[in-house]
Amino acid sequence: MKKLFITAMVALMATTSFAQDITKQLKGKSFDEASSALNAALSGLSAEQKAKGYGMLTDIAYKDASAAFDTYQLNAATGKKDPVNFQSIYNAIESACQADVYDNEPNDKGKVAPKFHKKNLDRLQNLRVLLIVAGQECQEKEDNDGAMKYFKSYVNSANSSLFAEVAGKKDQNAGNVSRVLAYLYAQKEDYVTAQKYAEIAMADTASAKDSEGIYIAILDKQCKTHEDSLQFIEKLKQIDAEKYFPQIASLYDRLGEKEKAAKVLDEVLAANPKNKMAWAIKGENAMNARDWDGAIDAFKKTVEIDPEFTAVWFNLGVCASSKGFDLNEKLSNNGRITTENAAKVKAALTEAKDYYEKVQQLDPDRKVISNWPYQLRMIYNAIGETEKAEAITKMLGE
């Protein structure tokens, strides 16, 4: 028991000694060595000692960071391409931000008396922009993880207690860097973090417009439940209900909120009966419900407004052909169908043929609708126009 007590006392004394003399313990070490030593002792340090420790780390990193800044400026002035130690700039800024956090907490005497803030702000504020340069160089090398590290440091430091007072007044880059970060995190399917940076970008008037699309895509990716989708709809309404009515109406329809979807579209059409997207979404919602006649009516109104809306002409073909095949199934009896009913089926399929041929006319290179030839060939075969079907097959090289 006595041995255990002595061992514990020795450990406590060692920790206390380290805490009382943190800067001496770090002095003369490299940044990596000092960082490891500080992290090992961090839990036993007061806020004042932590501030001193991170202040010392900042001093160590700043020597190389200052040289890196000079190298970058010389390269820019002379066209040289000497390597720039961007990591040292990252180390200095990250350490300074941590120092500032603890520097603004009560010291060992219970008072808030920052010692490092002005010094670190003055010497580091002009170096921060090189975090963007570092991130861009990483992107050029397809090192997205490296890019994210530097870009995140730039954005986070802009919102830190150390740089906020300066960045908030002069920083024109944080919003756009946040937008890029949001995109990179979305690529990694980390949508929670992506949303965080997208919202920072959206809050910046300089980047809000360009960030809107990625922000909405990120929100959409996180819709897992009915409630998620309803919350997404509310976000779309907050951003711009008029602009995003197509998504809102489509989402309501997919959620089974048919009346709400119809209400959104009816309100848009009441304000502007020539809104082609409102008619197109109305047609899509009807098509999803297998209301072929309702969908065809809505889509026809769409192409009356925009005769070159290729996707809608294709949807017309889908609806008319589906109507024809459904009629055939409904009106057939043991595989037999009356002449009168067969004429009804052929009329619907012939209508589909006309729509698909319009798609062929508008999109001969299949840049908009890649599979229209297959649909058109199917209809040609169904209505007995086999030579035209063979021509499609030849065109496809089959």
Short mmCIF file of C-alpha atoms in Angstrom, two decimals:
data_model
loop_
_atom_site.label_atom_id
_atom_site.label_comp_id
_atom_site.label_asym_id
_atom_site.label_seq_id
_atom_site.Cartn_x
_atom_site.Cartn_y
_atom_site.Cartn_z
CA MET A 1 0.00 0.00 0.00
CA LYS A 2 2.83 2.39 0.92
CA LYS A 3 4.54 1.65 -2.40
CA LEU A 4 1.36 2.43 -4.33
CA PHE A 5 0.92 5.68 -2.40
CA ILE A 6 4.48 6.76 -3.16
CA THR A 7 4.06 5.88 -6.85
CA ALA A 8 0.88 7.95 -7.01
CA MET A 9 2.59 10.90 -5.30
CA VAL A 10 5.50 10.75 -7.73
CA ALA A 11 3.09 10.78 -10.69
CA LEU A 12 1.16 13.70 -9.19
CA MET A 13 4.33 15.65 -8.54
CA ALA A 14 5.51 15.01 -12.09
CA THR A 15 2.20 16.27 -13.50
CA THR A 16 2.24 19.29 -11.19
CA SER A 17 5.83 20.07 -12.10
CA PHE A 18 4.96 19.84 -15.79
CA ALA A 19 1.95 22.09 -15.33
CA GLN A 20 3.96 24.70 -13.47
CA ASP A 21 6.69 24.82 -16.10
CA ILE A 22 4.94 24.01 -19.39
CA THR A 23 6.89 26.45 -21.58
CA LYS A 24 10.22 25.20 -20.26
CA GLN A 25 9.16 21.64 -21.00
CA LEU A 26 8.36 22.54 -24.62
CA LYS A 27 11.32 24.82 -25.24
CA GLY A 28 13.85 23.53 -27.75
CA LYS A 29 11.54 20.87 -29.17
CA SER A 30 10.32 20.57 -32.74
CA PHE A 31 6.68 21.33 -33.36
CA ASP A 32 5.71 17.66 -33.52
CA GLU A 33 7.64 16.85 -30.34
CA ALA A 34 6.19 19.82 -28.47
CA SER A 35 2.68 19.04 -29.70
CA SER A 36 2.94 15.42 -28.48
CA ALA A 37 4.29 16.55 -25.12
CA LEU A 38 1.55 19.12 -24.65
CA ASN A 39 -1.21 16.68 -25.60
CA ALA A 40 0.14 14.14 -23.11
CA ALA A 41 -0.04 16.66 -20.27
CA LEU A 42 -3.16 18.57 -21.35
CA SER A 43 -5.64 16.96 -18.96
CA GLY A 44 -3.59 18.07 -15.95
CA LEU A 45 -3.16 21.69 -17.01
CA SER A 46 -5.11 24.76 -15.99
CA ALA A 47 -6.60 27.04 -18.65
CA GLU A 48 -3.73 29.47 -18.17
CA GLN A 49 -1.14 26.71 -18.65
CA LYS A 50 -2.97 25.39 -21.70
CA ALA A 51 -2.91 28.89 -23.19
CA LYS A 52 0.83 29.11 -22.53
CA GLY A 53 1.37 25.67 -24.05
CA TYR A 54 -0.49 26.47 -27.23
CA GLY A 55 1.16 29.88 -27.27
CA MET A 56 4.52 28.13 -27.25
CA LEU A 57 3.39 25.81 -30.06
CA THR A 58 2.38 28.88 -32.05
CA ASP A 59 5.83 30.43 -31.49
CA ILE A 60 7.54 27.24 -32.66
CA ALA A 61 5.36 26.93 -35.77
CA TYR A 62 5.53 30.63 -36.60
CA LYS A 63 9.25 30.55 -37.38
CA ASP A 64 8.64 28.18 -40.28
CA ALA A 65 5.29 29.77 -41.15
CA SER A 66 6.86 33.19 -41.54
CA ALA A 67 9.55 31.72 -43.79
CA ALA A 68 6.85 29.92 -45.80
CA PHE A 69 5.00 33.20 -46.29
CA ASP A 70 8.20 34.86 -47.51
CA THR A 71 8.82 31.98 -49.94
CA TYR A 72 5.31 32.28 -51.32
CA GLN A 73 5.66 36.03 -51.84
CA LEU A 74 9.04 35.58 -53.53
CA ASN A 75 7.60 32.92 -55.82
CA ALA A 76 4.74 35.23 -56.75
CA ALA A 77 7.10 38.12 -57.47
CA THR A 78 9.75 36.19 -59.42
CA GLY A 79 7.88 33.28 -60.94
CA LYS A 80 9.98 30.81 -58.99
CA LYS A 81 8.39 27.58 -57.79
CA ASP A 82 10.21 26.90 -54.56
CA PRO A 83 8.20 24.59 -52.23
CA VAL A 84 6.11 26.41 -49.63
CA ASN A 85 5.77 24.84 -46.18
CA PHE A 86 1.98 25.23 -45.92
CA GLN A 87 1.86 22.74 -43.05
CA SER A 88 3.73 25.20 -40.83
CA ILE A 89 1.11 27.87 -41.53
CA TYR A 90 -1.62 25.38 -40.68
CA ASN A 91 0.19 24.46 -37.45
CA ALA A 92 0.64 28.09 -36.42
CA ILE A 93 -2.99 29.07 -37.05
CA GLU A 94 -4.50 25.97 -35.44
CA SER A 95 -2.28 26.39 -32.34
CA ALA A 96 -3.02 30.11 -32.09
CA CYS A 97 -6.77 29.49 -32.24
CA GLN A 98 -6.49 26.94 -29.44
CA ALA A 99 -4.34 29.31 -27.40
CA ASP A 100 -6.98 32.00 -27.80
CA VAL A 101 -9.74 29.74 -26.50
CA TYR A 102 -7.89 29.09 -23.23
CA ASP A 103 -6.47 32.62 -23.12
CA ASN A 104 -10.02 33.95 -22.80
CA GLU A 105 -10.84 31.72 -19.84
CA PRO A 106 -10.15 32.76 -16.23
CA ASN A 107 -6.47 32.39 -15.36
CA ASP A 108 -5.04 30.83 -12.20
CA LYS A 109 -6.07 33.96 -10.29
CA GLY A 110 -9.63 33.78 -11.58
CA LYS A 111 -9.28 36.74 -13.96
CA VAL A 112 -9.67 36.94 -17.73
CA ALA A 113 -6.50 38.62 -18.94
CA PRO A 114 -5.56 37.52 -22.49
CA LYS A 115 -1.82 37.49 -23.09
CA PHE A 116 -1.49 36.08 -26.59
CA HIS A 117 -4.43 37.46 -28.55
CA LYS A 118 -2.99 40.65 -30.03
CA LYS A 119 0.41 39.16 -30.75
CA ASN A 120 -1.02 36.17 -32.59
CA LEU A 121 -3.64 38.20 -34.44
CA ASP A 122 -1.12 40.72 -35.68
CA ARG A 123 1.39 38.19 -36.95
CA LEU A 124 -0.96 35.56 -38.36
CA GLN A 125 -3.89 37.37 -39.95
CA ASN A 126 -2.08 37.89 -43.26
CA LEU A 127 -0.95 34.25 -43.37
CA ARG A 128 -4.46 32.78 -43.26
CA VAL A 129 -5.09 33.29 -46.98
CA LEU A 130 -2.33 30.79 -47.74
CA LEU A 131 -4.56 28.10 -46.28
CA ILE A 132 -6.74 28.63 -49.36
CA VAL A 133 -3.72 28.42 -51.64
CA ALA A 134 -2.66 25.21 -49.90
CA GLY A 135 -6.12 23.73 -50.32
CA GLN A 136 -6.21 24.64 -54.00
CA GLU A 137 -2.81 23.02 -54.58
CA CYS A 138 -4.10 19.87 -52.89
CA GLN A 139 -7.13 19.87 -55.19
CA GLU A 140 -4.86 20.15 -58.22
CA LYS A 141 -3.12 17.00 -56.99
CA GLU A 142 -6.51 15.35 -56.40
CA ASP A 143 -5.76 15.25 -52.68
CA ASN A 144 -9.23 16.11 -51.42
CA ASP A 145 -8.43 15.16 -47.83
CA GLY A 146 -5.57 17.65 -47.80
CA ALA A 147 -7.77 20.29 -49.41
CA MET A 148 -10.45 19.75 -46.79
CA LYS A 149 -7.92 20.09 -43.99
CA TYR A 150 -6.69 23.49 -45.18
CA PHE A 151 -10.08 24.82 -46.22
CA LYS A 152 -11.62 23.75 -42.92
CA SER A 153 -8.84 25.50 -41.01
CA TYR A 154 -9.50 28.66 -43.01
CA VAL A 155 -13.25 28.66 -42.37
CA ASN A 156 -13.03 27.59 -38.73
CA SER A 157 -10.39 30.20 -37.99
CA ALA A 158 -12.59 32.87 -39.61
CA ASN A 159 -15.19 32.05 -36.96
CA SER A 160 -12.69 31.68 -34.10
CA SER A 161 -12.33 34.14 -31.22
CA LEU A 162 -8.88 35.01 -32.54
CA PHE A 163 -9.78 36.10 -36.09
CA ALA A 164 -13.53 36.75 -35.98
CA GLU A 165 -13.18 40.49 -35.37
CA VAL A 166 -11.00 40.84 -38.48
CA ALA A 167 -12.51 38.15 -40.70
CA GLY A 168 -16.02 39.41 -40.10
CA LYS A 169 -15.12 42.82 -41.53
CA LYS A 170 -12.73 41.97 -44.35
CA ASP A 171 -12.93 38.27 -45.18
CA GLN A 172 -14.51 37.85 -48.61
CA ASN A 173 -13.43 34.23 -48.98
CA ALA A 174 -14.93 32.30 -46.06
CA GLY A 175 -18.33 31.83 -47.71
CA ASN A 176 -16.96 30.51 -50.98
CA VAL A 177 -14.43 28.29 -49.22
CA SER A 178 -17.30 26.92 -47.12
CA ARG A 179 -19.21 26.17 -50.32
CA VAL A 180 -16.28 24.14 -51.64
CA LEU A 181 -15.98 22.36 -48.31
CA ALA A 182 -19.67 21.49 -48.39
CA TYR A 183 -19.22 19.99 -51.85
CA LEU A 184 -16.17 17.96 -50.79
CA TYR A 185 -17.89 16.60 -47.69
CA ALA A 186 -20.95 15.74 -49.78
CA GLN A 187 -18.69 13.76 -52.11
CA LYS A 188 -17.59 11.75 -49.09
CA GLU A 189 -21.28 11.32 -48.18
CA ASP A 190 -20.73 13.10 -44.86
CA TYR A 191 -23.91 15.10 -45.31
CA VAL A 192 -24.13 16.34 -41.71
CA THR A 193 -20.75 18.12 -41.98
CA ALA A 194 -21.52 19.14 -45.54
CA GLN A 195 -24.71 20.82 -44.33
CA LYS A 196 -22.79 22.68 -41.63
CA TYR A 197 -20.49 24.30 -44.18
CA ALA A 198 -23.26 24.82 -46.71
CA GLU A 199 -25.18 26.80 -44.10
CA ILE A 200 -22.11 28.95 -43.43
CA ALA A 201 -21.91 29.62 -47.17
CA MET A 202 -25.62 30.38 -47.36
CA ALA A 203 -25.29 32.92 -44.55
CA ASP A 204 -22.69 34.85 -46.56
CA THR A 205 -24.26 37.16 -49.14
CA ALA A 206 -21.15 36.82 -51.32
CA SER A 207 -21.62 33.06 -51.70
CA ALA A 208 -25.31 32.41 -50.91
CA LYS A 209 -26.52 32.36 -54.51
CA ASP A 210 -23.82 29.96 -55.72
CA SER A 211 -24.26 27.76 -52.62
CA GLU A 212 -28.01 27.31 -52.89
CA GLY A 213 -27.92 24.34 -55.25
CA ILE A 214 -25.41 22.29 -53.25
CA TYR A 215 -27.22 23.17 -50.02
CA ILE A 216 -30.53 21.88 -51.38
CA ALA A 217 -28.89 18.74 -52.76
CA ILE A 218 -27.32 18.04 -49.35
CA LEU A 219 -30.65 18.49 -47.58
CA ASP A 220 -32.32 16.20 -50.12
CA LYS A 221 -29.72 13.48 -49.53
CA GLN A 222 -30.59 13.44 -45.83
CA CYS A 223 -34.28 12.76 -46.37
CA LYS A 224 -34.74 9.29 -44.94
CA THR A 225 -38.18 9.53 -43.36
CA HIS A 226 -41.54 11.14 -44.05
CA GLU A 227 -40.75 13.75 -41.41
CA ASP A 228 -37.34 14.49 -42.97
CA SER A 229 -39.03 15.18 -46.29
CA LEU A 230 -41.61 17.48 -44.71
CA GLN A 231 -38.80 19.42 -43.01
CA PHE A 232 -36.99 19.61 -46.37
CA ILE A 233 -40.12 21.08 -47.94
CA GLU A 234 -40.25 23.73 -45.23
CA LYS A 235 -36.58 24.58 -45.92
CA LEU A 236 -37.34 24.98 -49.61
CA LYS A 237 -40.23 27.29 -48.76
CA GLN A 238 -37.96 29.38 -46.54
CA ILE A 239 -35.29 29.67 -49.23
CA ASP A 240 -37.62 30.51 -52.12
CA ALA A 241 -41.07 28.91 -52.30
CA GLU A 242 -41.77 30.40 -55.72
CA LYS A 243 -38.52 29.19 -57.25
CA TYR A 244 -38.71 25.69 -55.81
CA PHE A 245 -42.41 24.98 -56.26
CA PRO A 246 -41.64 22.09 -58.69
CA GLN A 247 -39.64 20.25 -56.02
CA ILE A 248 -42.20 21.09 -53.34
CA ALA A 249 -45.14 19.83 -55.39
CA SER A 250 -43.27 16.69 -56.47
CA LEU A 251 -42.24 15.92 -52.90
CA TYR A 252 -45.76 16.36 -51.58
CA ASP A 253 -46.98 14.00 -54.28
CA ARG A 254 -44.36 11.34 -53.46
CA LEU A 255 -45.27 11.61 -49.79
CA GLY A 256 -48.90 10.92 -50.60
CA GLU A 257 -49.91 14.50 -49.83
CA LYS A 258 -51.85 14.74 -53.09
CA GLU A 259 -54.06 17.65 -52.05
CA LYS A 260 -51.09 19.74 -50.91
CA ALA A 261 -49.27 19.01 -54.17
CA ALA A 262 -52.32 20.04 -56.20
CA LYS A 263 -52.76 23.19 -54.11
CA VAL A 264 -49.17 24.30 -54.75
CA LEU A 265 -49.57 23.83 -58.52
CA ASP A 266 -53.04 25.37 -58.68
CA GLU A 267 -51.78 28.49 -56.89
CA VAL A 268 -48.89 28.83 -59.33
CA LEU A 269 -51.16 28.36 -62.35
CA ALA A 270 -53.71 30.80 -60.96
CA ALA A 271 -50.97 33.42 -60.87
CA ASN A 272 -49.55 32.41 -64.26
CA PRO A 273 -51.50 29.97 -66.46
CA LYS A 274 -48.52 29.88 -68.85
CA ASN A 275 -46.11 28.41 -66.31
CA LYS A 276 -44.80 25.42 -68.21
CA MET A 277 -43.13 23.80 -65.19
CA ALA A 278 -46.37 23.83 -63.23
CA TRP A 279 -48.13 21.99 -66.06
CA ALA A 280 -45.17 19.61 -66.41
CA ILE A 281 -45.19 18.71 -62.71
CA LYS A 282 -48.97 18.38 -62.82
CA GLY A 283 -48.48 15.91 -65.67
CA GLU A 284 -45.76 13.98 -63.82
CA ASN A 285 -47.90 13.65 -60.71
CA ALA A 286 -50.80 12.35 -62.82
CA MET A 287 -48.45 9.99 -64.65
CA ASN A 288 -47.17 8.60 -61.33
CA ALA A 289 -50.79 7.89 -60.40
CA ARG A 290 -51.30 6.12 -63.78
CA ASP A 291 -53.90 8.73 -64.69
CA TRP A 292 -52.87 8.64 -68.34
CA ASP A 293 -55.54 10.99 -69.67
CA GLY A 294 -54.93 13.56 -66.94
CA ALA A 295 -51.18 13.39 -67.54
CA ILE A 296 -51.60 13.73 -71.32
CA ASP A 297 -53.83 16.79 -70.90
CA ALA A 298 -51.29 18.49 -68.60
CA PHE A 299 -48.31 17.60 -70.80
CA LYS A 300 -50.11 18.90 -73.90
CA LYS A 301 -50.54 22.25 -72.18
CA THR A 302 -46.81 22.20 -71.39
CA VAL A 303 -45.73 21.73 -75.01
CA GLU A 304 -48.23 24.33 -76.18
CA ILE A 305 -46.22 26.78 -74.08
CA ASP A 306 -42.82 25.30 -74.98
CA PRO A 307 -42.94 23.21 -78.18
CA GLU A 308 -39.28 22.16 -77.75
CA PHE A 309 -39.63 20.67 -74.27
CA THR A 310 -38.20 17.31 -75.35
CA ALA A 311 -38.60 15.49 -72.03
CA VAL A 312 -42.32 16.31 -71.95
CA TRP A 313 -42.83 15.03 -75.50
CA PHE A 314 -41.20 11.80 -74.34
CA ASN A 315 -43.50 11.65 -71.30
CA LEU A 316 -46.45 12.09 -73.64
CA GLY A 317 -45.23 9.05 -75.54
CA VAL A 318 -44.89 7.05 -72.33
CA CYS A 319 -48.40 7.97 -71.20
CA ALA A 320 -50.06 7.30 -74.55
CA SER A 321 -48.31 3.94 -74.99
CA SER A 322 -49.09 2.94 -71.40
CA LYS A 323 -52.71 3.89 -71.99
CA GLY A 324 -52.77 1.71 -75.10
CA PHE A 325 -51.23 -1.32 -73.40
CA ASP A 326 -53.52 -0.93 -70.38
CA LEU A 327 -56.53 -0.76 -72.72
CA ASN A 328 -55.39 -3.88 -74.52
CA GLU A 329 -55.19 -5.78 -71.25
CA LYS A 330 -58.50 -4.43 -70.02
CA LEU A 331 -60.46 -5.01 -73.24
CA SER A 332 -59.02 -8.41 -74.16
CA ASN A 333 -60.82 -11.61 -73.27
CA ASN A 334 -58.62 -14.71 -73.19
CA GLY A 335 -56.20 -13.05 -75.57
CA ARG A 336 -58.92 -12.01 -78.01
CA ILE A 337 -60.13 -8.48 -78.66
CA THR A 338 -62.95 -7.08 -80.77
CA THR A 339 -62.24 -5.03 -83.84
CA GLU A 340 -63.76 -1.96 -82.18
CA ASN A 341 -61.61 -2.31 -79.07
CA ALA A 342 -58.51 -3.10 -81.11
CA ALA A 343 -59.04 0.21 -82.89
CA LYS A 344 -59.08 2.00 -79.54
CA VAL A 345 -55.79 0.38 -78.56
CA LYS A 346 -54.18 1.20 -81.91
CA ALA A 347 -55.36 4.82 -81.67
CA ALA A 348 -53.58 5.23 -78.34
CA LEU A 349 -50.41 3.57 -79.64
CA THR A 350 -50.48 5.64 -82.82
CA GLU A 351 -50.74 8.75 -80.66
CA ALA A 352 -47.68 7.50 -78.76
CA LYS A 353 -45.85 7.02 -82.07
CA ASP A 354 -46.48 10.66 -82.98
CA TYR A 355 -45.05 11.84 -79.67
CA TYR A 356 -41.95 9.65 -79.93
CA GLU A 357 -41.36 10.78 -83.50
CA LYS A 358 -41.44 14.35 -82.21
CA VAL A 359 -38.73 13.39 -79.73
CA GLN A 360 -36.74 11.90 -82.61
CA GLN A 361 -37.08 15.18 -84.48
CA LEU A 362 -35.98 17.28 -81.50
CA ASP A 363 -33.26 14.96 -80.21
CA PRO A 364 -31.78 13.01 -83.15
CA ASP A 365 -28.42 12.56 -81.38
CA ARG A 366 -30.10 11.27 -78.19
CA LYS A 367 -28.41 13.88 -76.01
CA VAL A 368 -31.56 14.58 -73.99
CA ILE A 369 -33.43 11.26 -74.06
CA SER A 370 -31.07 8.37 -74.73
CA ASN A 371 -33.64 5.58 -74.93
CA TRP A 372 -36.26 7.05 -77.26
CA PRO A 373 -35.27 4.74 -80.17
CA TYR A 374 -36.16 1.65 -78.16
CA GLN A 375 -39.56 3.06 -77.20
CA LEU A 376 -40.29 4.14 -80.76
CA ARG A 377 -39.24 0.75 -82.16
CA MET A 378 -41.53 -1.00 -79.69
CA ILE A 379 -44.48 1.10 -80.85
CA TYR A 380 -43.67 0.55 -84.55
CA ASN A 381 -43.72 -3.20 -83.94
CA ALA A 382 -46.93 -2.97 -81.92
CA ILE A 383 -48.82 -1.17 -84.68
CA GLY A 384 -47.36 -3.23 -87.52
CA GLU A 385 -44.92 -0.68 -88.99
CA THR A 386 -42.13 -3.24 -89.09
CA GLU A 387 -40.00 -1.54 -91.76
CA LYS A 388 -39.69 1.53 -89.57
CA ALA A 389 -38.85 -0.71 -86.60
CA GLU A 390 -36.07 -2.34 -88.66
CA ALA A 391 -34.73 1.09 -89.58
CA ILE A 392 -34.43 1.92 -85.88
CA THR A 393 -32.60 -1.38 -85.30
CA LYS A 394 -30.19 -0.53 -88.12
CA MET A 395 -29.66 2.95 -86.68
CA LEU A 396 -28.76 1.40 -83.31
CA GLY A 397 -26.30 -0.92 -85.00
CA GLU A 398 -27.94 -4.03 -83.63
#
